[in-house]
Amino acid sequence: YFMKYKTYTFRAYPNKTQQKLFYLTFLMCKFLFNSLLRLVLDNYTKYNSEVEKCLKCGINFDEEKFSISHKLPKISTLKKAHDDYKKVDSLALCAEYSNLVRGMEMFYRGHSKLPRFKGRNDKHSYTTSQVNDNIRIVKNKVRLPKVGFVKVRGMREIPNYFKIKRAII
């Protein structure tokens, strides 16, 4: 049984408060990604220097101990440190976190280069996932988490048996 994915694109017309929330979400996702990437790169350079020291001295390198002491912080601890994280969609932050983890896995496997920092002029977007019917389409509006109903154009008839998996804003 083959599952087929289909993408629908709509043009959104948010009001002023929704625009501000979208912009804050874009900023916080970029800030989360860049700060975690900085930690990952610092850990990567520490790891390389520790391995080189151990090779020079002939000491066995304890990889488990290093990986435990240099873990990425959880999103919940980051939310406590910065109040703006609480204002935005948590699933968008989780998606950025998993994007970074996936990028590093691809790098370690040799399939890609190191992930790069997100700049000021990068594409402003975030991805949110479907959980407990938090993304739904009602007439000419799409309901998004934390934002509410946003007016959209370009509506086409979407069959009832289709499931929404995620939304990219």
Tab-separated table of C-alpha atoms in Angstrom:
chain	number	residue	atom	x	y	z
A	1	TYR	CA	0.000	0.000	0.000
A	2	PHE	CA	1.655	3.196	-1.193
A	3	MET	CA	0.846	6.467	0.559
A	4	LYS	CA	0.791	9.459	-1.727
A	5	TYR	CA	1.580	12.959	-0.494
A	6	LYS	CA	0.021	16.021	-2.048
A	7	THR	CA	0.912	19.671	-1.475
A	8	TYR	CA	-1.549	22.534	-1.548
A	9	THR	CA	-0.378	26.139	-1.692
A	10	PHE	CA	-2.478	29.039	-0.484
A	11	ARG	CA	-1.870	32.762	-0.307
A	12	ALA	CA	-2.413	33.967	3.271
A	13	TYR	CA	-3.789	37.354	4.298
A	14	PRO	CA	-3.027	37.734	8.012
A	15	ASN	CA	-4.156	40.720	10.067
A	16	LYS	CA	-1.657	42.955	11.915
A	17	THR	CA	-1.433	40.863	15.103
A	18	GLN	CA	-1.039	37.674	13.071
A	19	GLN	CA	1.715	39.333	11.010
A	20	LYS	CA	3.560	40.256	14.219
A	21	LEU	CA	3.210	36.709	15.541
A	22	PHE	CA	4.452	35.247	12.233
A	23	TYR	CA	7.451	37.579	12.298
A	24	LEU	CA	8.213	36.724	15.942
A	25	THR	CA	7.994	33.017	15.104
A	26	PHE	CA	10.381	33.457	12.165
A	27	LEU	CA	12.842	35.292	14.413
A	28	MET	CA	12.637	32.825	17.292
A	29	CYS	CA	13.049	29.819	14.980
A	30	LYS	CA	16.113	31.439	13.425
A	31	PHE	CA	17.476	32.370	16.876
A	32	LEU	CA	16.935	28.825	18.205
A	33	PHE	CA	18.592	27.233	15.172
A	34	ASN	CA	21.594	29.586	15.252
A	35	SER	CA	22.171	29.308	19.011
A	36	LEU	CA	21.954	25.503	18.925
A	37	LEU	CA	24.227	25.385	15.872
A	38	ARG	CA	26.778	27.488	17.766
A	39	LEU	CA	26.687	24.931	20.629
A	40	VAL	CA	27.016	22.032	18.181
A	41	LEU	CA	30.007	23.604	16.438
A	42	ASP	CA	31.680	24.379	19.773
A	43	ASN	CA	31.158	20.768	20.866
A	44	TYR	CA	32.497	19.551	17.523
A	45	THR	CA	35.727	21.557	17.876
A	46	LYS	CA	36.108	20.450	21.530
A	47	TYR	CA	35.576	16.851	20.454
A	48	ASN	CA	38.262	17.092	17.770
A	49	SER	CA	40.756	18.728	20.145
A	50	GLU	CA	40.070	16.134	22.876
A	51	VAL	CA	40.576	13.268	20.418
A	52	GLU	CA	43.868	14.807	19.202
A	53	LYS	CA	45.124	15.182	22.810
A	54	CYS	CA	44.272	11.570	23.562
A	55	LEU	CA	46.015	10.363	20.394
A	56	LYS	CA	49.173	12.309	21.288
A	57	CYS	CA	49.254	11.036	24.880
A	58	GLY	CA	48.144	7.487	24.044
A	59	ILE	CA	45.102	7.684	26.345
A	60	ASN	CA	41.768	6.089	25.439
A	61	PHE	CA	39.099	8.682	24.664
A	62	ASP	CA	35.843	8.153	26.584
A	63	GLU	CA	33.279	9.003	23.929
A	64	GLU	CA	30.223	8.233	26.088
A	65	LYS	CA	31.358	10.566	28.855
A	66	PHE	CA	32.024	13.332	26.313
A	67	SER	CA	28.656	12.933	24.595
A	68	ILE	CA	26.785	13.009	27.920
A	69	SER	CA	28.556	16.155	29.087
A	70	HIS	CA	28.104	17.950	25.732
A	71	LYS	CA	24.448	17.247	24.990
A	72	LEU	CA	22.209	19.824	23.343
A	73	PRO	CA	19.859	21.527	25.811
A	74	LYS	CA	16.190	20.626	25.699
A	75	ILE	CA	13.730	23.092	24.255
A	76	SER	CA	11.971	23.322	27.624
A	77	THR	CA	15.146	24.682	29.264
A	78	LEU	CA	15.538	27.201	26.442
A	79	LYS	CA	11.940	28.338	26.907
A	80	LYS	CA	12.667	29.095	30.566
A	81	ALA	CA	15.630	31.237	29.566
A	82	HIS	CA	13.764	33.374	27.022
A	83	ASP	CA	10.117	34.494	27.367
A	84	ASP	CA	9.563	34.983	23.618
A	85	TYR	CA	9.819	31.222	23.065
A	86	LYS	CA	6.569	30.838	25.004
A	87	LYS	CA	4.736	33.194	22.638
A	88	VAL	CA	5.429	31.166	19.490
A	89	ASP	CA	4.329	27.741	18.275
A	90	SER	CA	6.224	25.018	20.129
A	91	LEU	CA	5.945	22.606	17.194
A	92	ALA	CA	7.787	25.111	15.000
A	93	LEU	CA	10.630	25.177	17.526
A	94	CYS	CA	10.674	21.369	17.632
A	95	ALA	CA	10.883	21.287	13.832
A	96	GLU	CA	13.918	23.620	13.884
A	97	TYR	CA	15.536	21.441	16.542
A	98	SER	CA	14.985	18.295	14.484
A	99	ASN	CA	16.208	20.054	11.318
A	100	LEU	CA	19.495	20.803	13.056
A	101	VAL	CA	19.832	17.267	14.421
A	102	ARG	CA	19.101	15.826	10.970
A	103	GLY	CA	21.601	18.196	9.349
A	104	MET	CA	24.315	17.127	11.757
A	105	GLU	CA	23.515	13.445	11.206
A	106	MET	CA	23.830	13.954	7.446
A	107	PHE	CA	27.160	15.721	8.020
A	108	TYR	CA	28.531	12.929	10.231
A	109	ARG	CA	27.510	10.334	7.639
A	110	GLY	CA	29.320	12.299	4.943
A	111	HIS	CA	26.214	13.072	2.879
A	112	SER	CA	26.354	16.846	3.296
A	113	LYS	CA	28.398	19.751	4.561
A	114	LEU	CA	28.084	21.316	7.983
A	115	PRO	CA	24.789	23.161	8.501
A	116	ARG	CA	25.082	26.917	8.035
A	117	PHE	CA	23.754	29.716	10.188
A	118	LYS	CA	20.474	31.301	9.155
A	119	GLY	CA	21.065	34.880	8.117
A	120	ARG	CA	18.944	38.008	8.239
A	121	ASN	CA	18.067	37.765	4.548
A	122	ASP	CA	17.245	34.050	4.524
A	123	LYS	CA	13.824	32.821	3.565
A	124	HIS	CA	11.432	33.519	6.439
A	125	SER	CA	9.514	30.318	7.050
A	126	TYR	CA	8.674	27.783	9.689
A	127	THR	CA	7.099	24.351	9.723
A	128	THR	CA	4.424	23.244	12.144
A	129	SER	CA	3.037	19.736	12.500
A	130	GLN	CA	-0.482	18.428	12.843
A	131	VAL	CA	-1.294	17.398	16.431
A	132	ASN	CA	-4.826	16.975	17.809
A	133	ASP	CA	-6.432	18.732	14.829
A	134	ASN	CA	-4.546	21.998	15.477
A	135	ILE	CA	-4.278	22.674	11.719
A	136	ARG	CA	-7.571	22.634	9.879
A	137	ILE	CA	-9.284	24.262	6.935
A	138	VAL	CA	-12.677	25.878	7.355
A	139	LYS	CA	-14.159	27.492	4.231
A	140	ASN	CA	-11.630	30.150	3.134
A	141	LYS	CA	-9.612	30.140	6.375
A	142	VAL	CA	-6.812	27.986	7.730
A	143	ARG	CA	-6.419	27.509	11.458
A	144	LEU	CA	-2.803	27.515	12.644
A	145	PRO	CA	-1.470	26.964	16.171
A	146	LYS	CA	-1.047	30.146	18.279
A	147	VAL	CA	-2.148	32.285	15.309
A	148	GLY	CA	-5.762	31.262	14.900
A	149	PHE	CA	-7.759	31.486	11.684
A	150	VAL	CA	-5.951	33.149	8.772
A	151	LYS	CA	-7.758	34.161	5.589
A	152	VAL	CA	-6.400	32.437	2.493
A	153	ARG	CA	-6.940	32.589	-1.255
A	154	GLY	CA	-6.444	29.894	-3.821
A	155	MET	CA	-8.721	27.405	-2.087
A	156	ARG	CA	-9.348	24.213	-3.981
A	157	GLU	CA	-11.553	21.356	-2.989
A	158	ILE	CA	-9.595	19.083	-0.656
A	159	PRO	CA	-11.070	15.574	-0.307
A	160	ASN	CA	-12.322	14.580	3.137
A	161	TYR	CA	-10.110	11.492	3.297
A	162	PHE	CA	-6.919	13.597	3.024
A	163	LYS	CA	-4.990	14.136	6.246
A	164	ILE	CA	-3.038	17.296	6.940
A	165	LYS	CA	0.444	16.355	8.123
A	166	ARG	CA	2.111	19.759	8.396
A	167	ALA	CA	1.957	23.359	7.313
A	168	ILE	CA	4.865	25.442	6.082
A	169	ILE	CA	4.360	29.144	6.645
